[in-house]
mmCIF file of C-alpha atoms and ligand atoms in Angstrom:
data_model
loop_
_atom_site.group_PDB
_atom_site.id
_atom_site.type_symbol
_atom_site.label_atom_id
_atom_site.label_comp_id
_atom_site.label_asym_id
_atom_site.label_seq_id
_atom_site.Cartn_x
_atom_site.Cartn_y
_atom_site.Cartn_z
ATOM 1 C CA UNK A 1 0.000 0.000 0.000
ATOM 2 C CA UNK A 2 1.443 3.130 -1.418
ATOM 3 C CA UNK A 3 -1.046 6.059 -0.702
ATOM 4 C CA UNK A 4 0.745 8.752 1.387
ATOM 5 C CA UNK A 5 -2.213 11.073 3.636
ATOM 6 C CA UNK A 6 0.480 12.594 5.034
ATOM 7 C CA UNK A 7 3.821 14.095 3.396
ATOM 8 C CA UNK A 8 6.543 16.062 5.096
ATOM 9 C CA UNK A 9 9.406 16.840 2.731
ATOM 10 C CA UNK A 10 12.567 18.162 4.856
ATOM 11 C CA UNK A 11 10.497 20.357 7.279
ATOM 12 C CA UNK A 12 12.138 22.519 9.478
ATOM 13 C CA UNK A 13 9.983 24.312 11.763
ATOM 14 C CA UNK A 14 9.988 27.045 14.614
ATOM 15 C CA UNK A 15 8.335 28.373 17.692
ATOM 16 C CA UNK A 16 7.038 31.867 17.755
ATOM 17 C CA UNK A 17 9.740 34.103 19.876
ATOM 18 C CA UNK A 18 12.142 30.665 19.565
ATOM 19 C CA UNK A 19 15.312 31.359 18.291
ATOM 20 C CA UNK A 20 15.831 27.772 17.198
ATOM 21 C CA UNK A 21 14.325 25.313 14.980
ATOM 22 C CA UNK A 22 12.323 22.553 17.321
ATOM 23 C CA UNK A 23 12.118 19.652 14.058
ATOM 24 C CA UNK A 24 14.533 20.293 11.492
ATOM 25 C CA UNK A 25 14.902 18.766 8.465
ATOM 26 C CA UNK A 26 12.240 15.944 8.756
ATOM 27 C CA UNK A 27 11.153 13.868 5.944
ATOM 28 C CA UNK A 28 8.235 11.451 6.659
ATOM 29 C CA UNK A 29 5.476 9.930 4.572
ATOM 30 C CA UNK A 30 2.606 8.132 6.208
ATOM 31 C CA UNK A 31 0.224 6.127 3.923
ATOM 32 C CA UNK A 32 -3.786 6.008 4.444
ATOM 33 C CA UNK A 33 -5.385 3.712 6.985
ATOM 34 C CA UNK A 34 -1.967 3.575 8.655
ATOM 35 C CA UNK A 35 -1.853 3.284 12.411
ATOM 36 C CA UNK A 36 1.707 5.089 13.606
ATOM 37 C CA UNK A 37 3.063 5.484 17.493
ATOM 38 C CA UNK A 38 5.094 8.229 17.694
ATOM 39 C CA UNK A 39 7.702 7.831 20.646
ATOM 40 C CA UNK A 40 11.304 9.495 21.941
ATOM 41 C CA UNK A 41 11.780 11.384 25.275
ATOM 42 C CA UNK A 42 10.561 14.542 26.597
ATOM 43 C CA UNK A 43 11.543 17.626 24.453
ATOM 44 C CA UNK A 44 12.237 15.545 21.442
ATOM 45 C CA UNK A 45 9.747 17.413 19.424
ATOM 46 C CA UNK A 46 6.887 14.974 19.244
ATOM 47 C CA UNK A 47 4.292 17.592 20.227
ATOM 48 C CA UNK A 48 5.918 19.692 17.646
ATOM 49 C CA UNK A 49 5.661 17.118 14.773
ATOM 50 C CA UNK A 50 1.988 16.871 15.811
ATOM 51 C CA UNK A 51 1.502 20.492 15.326
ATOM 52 C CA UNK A 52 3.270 20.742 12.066
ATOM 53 C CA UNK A 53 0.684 18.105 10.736
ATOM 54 C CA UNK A 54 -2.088 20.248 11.816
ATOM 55 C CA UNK A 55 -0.667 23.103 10.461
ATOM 56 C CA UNK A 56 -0.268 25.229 14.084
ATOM 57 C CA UNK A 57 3.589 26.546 13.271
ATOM 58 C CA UNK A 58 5.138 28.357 10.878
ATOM 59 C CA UNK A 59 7.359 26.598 8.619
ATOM 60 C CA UNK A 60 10.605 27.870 7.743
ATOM 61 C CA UNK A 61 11.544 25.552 4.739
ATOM 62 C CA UNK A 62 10.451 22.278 3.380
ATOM 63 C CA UNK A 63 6.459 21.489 2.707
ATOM 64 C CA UNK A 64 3.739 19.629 4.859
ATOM 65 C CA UNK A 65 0.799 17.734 2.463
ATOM 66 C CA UNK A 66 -2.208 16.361 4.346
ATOM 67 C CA UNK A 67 -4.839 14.721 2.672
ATOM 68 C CA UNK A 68 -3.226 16.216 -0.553
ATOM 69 C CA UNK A 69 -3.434 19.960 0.891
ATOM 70 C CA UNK A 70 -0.366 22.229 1.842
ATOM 71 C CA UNK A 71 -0.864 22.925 5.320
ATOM 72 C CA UNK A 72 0.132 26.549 4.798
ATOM 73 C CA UNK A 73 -2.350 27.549 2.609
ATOM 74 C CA UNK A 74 -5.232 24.943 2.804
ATOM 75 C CA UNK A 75 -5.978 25.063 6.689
ATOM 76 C CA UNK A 76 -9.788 25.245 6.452
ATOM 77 C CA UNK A 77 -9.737 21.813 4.207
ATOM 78 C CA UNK A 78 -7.410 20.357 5.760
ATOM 79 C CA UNK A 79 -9.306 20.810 9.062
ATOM 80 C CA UNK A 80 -12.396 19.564 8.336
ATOM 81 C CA UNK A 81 -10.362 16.051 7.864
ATOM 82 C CA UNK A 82 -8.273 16.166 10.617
ATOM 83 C CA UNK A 83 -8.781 15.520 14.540
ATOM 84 C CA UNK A 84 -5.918 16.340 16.984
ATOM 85 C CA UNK A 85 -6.352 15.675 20.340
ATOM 86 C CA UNK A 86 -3.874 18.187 22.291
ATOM 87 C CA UNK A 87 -1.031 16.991 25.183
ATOM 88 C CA UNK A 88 -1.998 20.022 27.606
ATOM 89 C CA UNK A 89 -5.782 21.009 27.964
ATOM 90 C CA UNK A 90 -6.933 23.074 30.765
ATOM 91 C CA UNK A 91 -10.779 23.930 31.233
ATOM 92 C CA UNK A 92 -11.756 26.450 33.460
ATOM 93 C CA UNK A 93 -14.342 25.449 35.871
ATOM 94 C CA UNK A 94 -16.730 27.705 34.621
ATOM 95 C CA UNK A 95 -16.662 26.873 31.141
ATOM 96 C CA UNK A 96 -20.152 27.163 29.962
ATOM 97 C CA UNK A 97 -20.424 24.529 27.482
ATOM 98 C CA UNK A 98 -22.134 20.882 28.250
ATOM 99 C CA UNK A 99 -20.004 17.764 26.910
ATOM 100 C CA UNK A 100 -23.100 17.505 24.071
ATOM 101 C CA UNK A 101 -22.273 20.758 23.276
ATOM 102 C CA UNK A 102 -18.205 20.210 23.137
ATOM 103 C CA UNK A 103 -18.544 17.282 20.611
ATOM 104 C CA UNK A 104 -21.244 19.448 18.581
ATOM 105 C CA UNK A 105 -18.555 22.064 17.762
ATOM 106 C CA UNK A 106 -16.511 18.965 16.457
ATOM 107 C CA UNK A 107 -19.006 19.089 13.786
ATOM 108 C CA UNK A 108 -19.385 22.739 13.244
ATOM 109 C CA UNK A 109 -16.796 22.924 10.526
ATOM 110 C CA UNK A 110 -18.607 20.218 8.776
ATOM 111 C CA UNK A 111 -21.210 22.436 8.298
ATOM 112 C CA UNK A 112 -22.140 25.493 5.499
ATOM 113 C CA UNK A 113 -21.525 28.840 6.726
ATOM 114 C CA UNK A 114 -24.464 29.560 9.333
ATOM 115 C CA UNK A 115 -26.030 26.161 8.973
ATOM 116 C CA UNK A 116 -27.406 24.928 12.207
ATOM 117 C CA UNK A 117 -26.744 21.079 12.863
ATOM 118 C CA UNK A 118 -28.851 18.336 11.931
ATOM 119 C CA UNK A 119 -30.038 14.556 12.787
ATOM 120 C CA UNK A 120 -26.656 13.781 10.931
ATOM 121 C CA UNK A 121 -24.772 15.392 13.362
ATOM 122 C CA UNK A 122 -26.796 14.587 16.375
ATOM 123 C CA UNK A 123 -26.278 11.287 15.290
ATOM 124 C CA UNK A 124 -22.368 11.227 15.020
ATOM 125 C CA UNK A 125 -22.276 13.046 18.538
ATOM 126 C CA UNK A 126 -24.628 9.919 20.055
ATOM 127 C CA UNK A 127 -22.389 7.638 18.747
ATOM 128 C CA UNK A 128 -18.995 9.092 19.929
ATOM 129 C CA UNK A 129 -20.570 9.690 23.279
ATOM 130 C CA UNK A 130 -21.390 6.017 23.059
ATOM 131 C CA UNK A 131 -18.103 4.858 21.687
ATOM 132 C CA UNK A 132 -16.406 6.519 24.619
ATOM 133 C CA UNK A 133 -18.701 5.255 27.256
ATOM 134 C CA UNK A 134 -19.330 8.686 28.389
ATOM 135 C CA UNK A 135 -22.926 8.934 27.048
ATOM 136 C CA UNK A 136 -24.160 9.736 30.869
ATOM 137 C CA UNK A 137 -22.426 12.984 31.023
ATOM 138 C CA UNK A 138 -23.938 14.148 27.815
ATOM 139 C CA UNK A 139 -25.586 17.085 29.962
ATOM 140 C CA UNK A 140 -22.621 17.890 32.441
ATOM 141 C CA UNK A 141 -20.733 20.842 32.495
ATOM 142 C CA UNK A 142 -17.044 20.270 30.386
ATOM 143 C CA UNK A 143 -15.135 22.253 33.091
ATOM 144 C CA UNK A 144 -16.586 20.533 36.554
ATOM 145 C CA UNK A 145 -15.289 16.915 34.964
ATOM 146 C CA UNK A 146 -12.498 15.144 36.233
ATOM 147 C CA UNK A 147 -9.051 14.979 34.275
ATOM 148 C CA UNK A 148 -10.039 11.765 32.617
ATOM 149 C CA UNK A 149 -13.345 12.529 31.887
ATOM 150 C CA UNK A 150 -12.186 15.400 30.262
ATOM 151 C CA UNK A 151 -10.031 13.785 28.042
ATOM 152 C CA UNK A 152 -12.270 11.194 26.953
ATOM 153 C CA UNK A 153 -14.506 14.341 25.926
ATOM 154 C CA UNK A 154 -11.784 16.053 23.674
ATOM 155 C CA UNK A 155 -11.295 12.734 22.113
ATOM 156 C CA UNK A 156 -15.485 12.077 21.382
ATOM 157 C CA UNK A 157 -14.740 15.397 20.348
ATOM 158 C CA UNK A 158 -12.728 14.486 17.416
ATOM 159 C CA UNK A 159 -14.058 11.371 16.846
ATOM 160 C CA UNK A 160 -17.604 12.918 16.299
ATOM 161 C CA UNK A 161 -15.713 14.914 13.545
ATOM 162 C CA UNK A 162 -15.703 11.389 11.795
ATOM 163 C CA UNK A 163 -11.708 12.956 10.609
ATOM 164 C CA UNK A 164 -9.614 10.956 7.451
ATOM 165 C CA UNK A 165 -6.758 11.118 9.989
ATOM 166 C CA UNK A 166 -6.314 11.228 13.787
ATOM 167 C CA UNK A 167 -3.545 13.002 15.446
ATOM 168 C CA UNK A 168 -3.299 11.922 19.884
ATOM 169 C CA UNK A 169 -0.914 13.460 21.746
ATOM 170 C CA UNK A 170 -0.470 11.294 25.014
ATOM 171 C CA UNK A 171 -4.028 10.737 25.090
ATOM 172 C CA UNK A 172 -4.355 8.187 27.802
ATOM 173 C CA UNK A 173 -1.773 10.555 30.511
ATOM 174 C CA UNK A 174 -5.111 10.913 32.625
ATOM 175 C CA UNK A 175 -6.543 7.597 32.428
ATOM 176 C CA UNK A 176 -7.149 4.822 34.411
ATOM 177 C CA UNK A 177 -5.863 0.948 32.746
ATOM 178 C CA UNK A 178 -9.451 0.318 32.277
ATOM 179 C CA UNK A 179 -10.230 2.877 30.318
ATOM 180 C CA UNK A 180 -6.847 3.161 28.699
ATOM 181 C CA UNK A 181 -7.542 -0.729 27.140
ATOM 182 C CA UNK A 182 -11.117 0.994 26.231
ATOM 183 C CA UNK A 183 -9.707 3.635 24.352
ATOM 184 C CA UNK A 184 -7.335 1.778 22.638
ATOM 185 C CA UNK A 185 -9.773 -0.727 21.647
ATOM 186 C CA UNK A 186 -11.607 1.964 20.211
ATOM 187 C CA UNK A 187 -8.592 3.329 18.441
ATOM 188 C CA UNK A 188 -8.181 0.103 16.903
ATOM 189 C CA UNK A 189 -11.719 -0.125 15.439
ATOM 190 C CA UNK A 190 -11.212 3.327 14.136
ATOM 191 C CA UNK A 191 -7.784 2.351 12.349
ATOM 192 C CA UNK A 192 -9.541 -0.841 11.255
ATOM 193 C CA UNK A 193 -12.137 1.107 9.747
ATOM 194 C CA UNK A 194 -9.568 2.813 7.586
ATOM 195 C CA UNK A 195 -8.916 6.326 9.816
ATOM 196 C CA UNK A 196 -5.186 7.071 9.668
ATOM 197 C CA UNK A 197 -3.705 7.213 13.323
ATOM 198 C CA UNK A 198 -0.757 9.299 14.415
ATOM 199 C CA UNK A 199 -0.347 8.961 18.020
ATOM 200 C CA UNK A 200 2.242 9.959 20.668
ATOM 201 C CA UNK A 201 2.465 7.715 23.571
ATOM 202 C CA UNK A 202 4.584 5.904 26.009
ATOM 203 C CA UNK A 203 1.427 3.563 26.458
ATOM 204 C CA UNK A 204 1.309 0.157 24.425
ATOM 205 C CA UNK A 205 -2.039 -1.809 26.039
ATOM 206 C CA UNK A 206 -3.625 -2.585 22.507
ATOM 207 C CA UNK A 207 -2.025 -1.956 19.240
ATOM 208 C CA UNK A 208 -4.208 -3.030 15.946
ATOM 209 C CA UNK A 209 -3.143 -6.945 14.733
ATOM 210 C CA UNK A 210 -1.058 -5.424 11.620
ATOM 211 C CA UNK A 211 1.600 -3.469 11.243
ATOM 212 C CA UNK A 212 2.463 0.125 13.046
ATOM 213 C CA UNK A 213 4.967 2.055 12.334
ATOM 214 C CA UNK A 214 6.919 3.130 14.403
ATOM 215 C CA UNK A 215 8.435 6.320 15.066
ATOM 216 C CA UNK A 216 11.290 7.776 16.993
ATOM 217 C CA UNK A 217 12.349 11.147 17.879
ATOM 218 C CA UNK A 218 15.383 12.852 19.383
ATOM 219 C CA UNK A 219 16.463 16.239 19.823
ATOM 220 C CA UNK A 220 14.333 17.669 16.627
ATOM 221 C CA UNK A 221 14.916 14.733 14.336
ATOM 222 C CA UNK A 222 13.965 11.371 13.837
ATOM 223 C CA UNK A 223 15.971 8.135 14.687
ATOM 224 C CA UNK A 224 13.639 5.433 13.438
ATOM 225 C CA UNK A 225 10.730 4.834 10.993
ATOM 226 C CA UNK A 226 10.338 1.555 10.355
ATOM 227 C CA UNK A 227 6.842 -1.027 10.454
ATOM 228 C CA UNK A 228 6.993 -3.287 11.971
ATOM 229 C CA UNK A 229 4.738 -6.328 13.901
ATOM 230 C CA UNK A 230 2.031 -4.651 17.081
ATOM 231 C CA UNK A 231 4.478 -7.290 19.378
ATOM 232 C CA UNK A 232 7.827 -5.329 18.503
ATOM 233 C CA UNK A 233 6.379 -2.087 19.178
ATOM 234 C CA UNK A 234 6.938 -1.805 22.910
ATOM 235 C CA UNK A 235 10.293 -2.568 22.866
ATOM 236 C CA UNK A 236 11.638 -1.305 19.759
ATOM 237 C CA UNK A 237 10.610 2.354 20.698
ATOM 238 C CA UNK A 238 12.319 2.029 24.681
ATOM 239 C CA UNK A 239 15.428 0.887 23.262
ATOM 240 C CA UNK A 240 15.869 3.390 20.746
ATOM 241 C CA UNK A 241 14.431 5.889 23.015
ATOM 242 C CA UNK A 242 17.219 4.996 25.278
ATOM 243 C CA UNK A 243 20.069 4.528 23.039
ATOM 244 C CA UNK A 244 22.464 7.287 23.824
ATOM 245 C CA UNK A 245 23.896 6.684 20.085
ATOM 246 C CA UNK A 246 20.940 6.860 18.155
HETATM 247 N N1 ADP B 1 5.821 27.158 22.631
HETATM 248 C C1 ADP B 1 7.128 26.899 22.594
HETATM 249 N N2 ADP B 1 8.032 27.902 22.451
HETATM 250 C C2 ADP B 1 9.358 27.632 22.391
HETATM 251 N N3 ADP B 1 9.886 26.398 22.467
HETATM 252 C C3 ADP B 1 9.029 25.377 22.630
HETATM 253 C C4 ADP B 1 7.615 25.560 22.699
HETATM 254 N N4 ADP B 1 7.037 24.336 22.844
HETATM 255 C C5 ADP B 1 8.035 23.448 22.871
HETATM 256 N N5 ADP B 1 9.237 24.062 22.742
HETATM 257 C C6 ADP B 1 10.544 23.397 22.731
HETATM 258 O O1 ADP B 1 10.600 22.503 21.636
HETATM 259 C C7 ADP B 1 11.257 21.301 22.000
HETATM 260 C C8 ADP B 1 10.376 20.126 21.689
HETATM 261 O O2 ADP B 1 9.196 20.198 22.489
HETATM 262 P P1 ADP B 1 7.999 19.196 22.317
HETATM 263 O O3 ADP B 1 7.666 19.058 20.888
HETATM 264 O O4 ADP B 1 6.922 19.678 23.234
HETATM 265 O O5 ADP B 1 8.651 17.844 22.874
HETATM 266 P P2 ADP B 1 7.972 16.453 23.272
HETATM 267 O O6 ADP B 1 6.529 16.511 22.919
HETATM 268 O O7 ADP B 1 8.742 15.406 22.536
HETATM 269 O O8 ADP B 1 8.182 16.310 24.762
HETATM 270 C C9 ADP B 1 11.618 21.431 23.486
HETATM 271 O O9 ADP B 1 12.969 21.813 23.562
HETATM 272 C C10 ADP B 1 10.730 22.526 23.962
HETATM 273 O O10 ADP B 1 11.339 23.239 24.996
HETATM 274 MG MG1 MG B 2 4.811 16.454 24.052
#
């Protein structure tokens, strides 16, 4: 299978008020339907990769396709098709918006200019509430949930966006083994079903039964890219993360 969703040609890219590139120089293709673990340790730049896929920092040289679209100057398509579920999320108590609410704006860009949802999109919220096992706090307040809860919001969130590809940043750092396994499962149902899944984690509880590929960061660059079995996945990325000489 040959059919790249997401393209970085020899990207070099850089915080706002940084002085120094964070990734430089990264070439990495990632076919459709492909589910990829993204690994390294802290301050390698895997947040960073993540946010040059979604098109969130400038780029300084080399190009970023995603679903066919240069991030730079195709960010409304290329959001409609993407989901990214952030590292650090912080709701304030008081945030006024119910968890049905949070996963409706997942569907907002879906929609025409000024078009209020419809049973289509009440639908895909039902089922990502369902998916999630968080259906029961359809009518609670986002910002009085717990950590975990939280997090398996932002991630109905994107799932209700039904997205070609799936970018997680540590998505299971506030959950219990339980529901990590759960939301793994249901990553692996979502990859099965052909969504392409870029994740960053340190957690390996369920990987699909095919193929991942792996990747591994250091310092702004990567130090392996490779597919390989779900049962080398665990081990592969610690030892590489902790090779001094990689
Ligand atoms: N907003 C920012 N401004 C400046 N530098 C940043 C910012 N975010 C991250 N960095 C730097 O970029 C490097 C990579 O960070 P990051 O991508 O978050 O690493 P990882 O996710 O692998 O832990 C680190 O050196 C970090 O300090
Ligand atoms: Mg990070």
């Amino acid at each position: 299978m040959n059919d790249p969703i997401i393209q970085l040609d020899d990207v070099t890219t850089i915080h706002e008020g940084s002085t120094h590139p964070t990734i430089q120089n990264i070439s990495l293709k990632i076919n459709r339907g492909e589910f990829v673990i993204v690994g390294g340790p802290n301050g390698a730049g895997k947040t960073t990769l993540l946010e040059t896929i979604a098109g969130r920092l400038p780029i300084i040289s080399g190009t970023v396709l995603v679903c066919g679209f240069d991030v730079v100057h195709h960010g409304p398509q290329i959001r409609k098709k993407l989901g990214y579920v952030i590292q650090n999320f912080d709701f304030d108590p008081y945030t006024p918006f119910t968890v049905e609410e949070v996963l409706l704006m997942g569907r907002y860009g879906l929609l025409g200019f000024c078009k209020r949802p419809g049973s289509d999109d009440f639908t895909a919220v039902e089922q990502s509430l369902t998916q999630m096992g968080i259906i029961s706090l359809r009518k609670s307040h986002i910002g009085r949930l717990s950590g975990g809860q939280q997090q398996k919001v932002l991630i109905a969130h994107n799932l209700a966006k039904k997205p070609d590809v799936l970018l997680l940043d540590e998505p299971f750092s506030n959950l219990d083994l339980t529901t990590r396994e759960h939301v793994c499962d249901v990553l692996c149902r979502i990859a099965d079903a052909g969504v392409t899944i870029v994740m960053v984690s340190h957690a390996f509880d369920a990987l699909p039964a095919r193929g991942v590929r792996a990747v591994v960061m250091k310092s702004g660059k990567i130090v392996l890219n490779k597919v390989i079995p779900p049962e080398q996945v665990q081990d592969t990325v610690r030892h590489i993360s902790n090779d001094t000489n990689a």
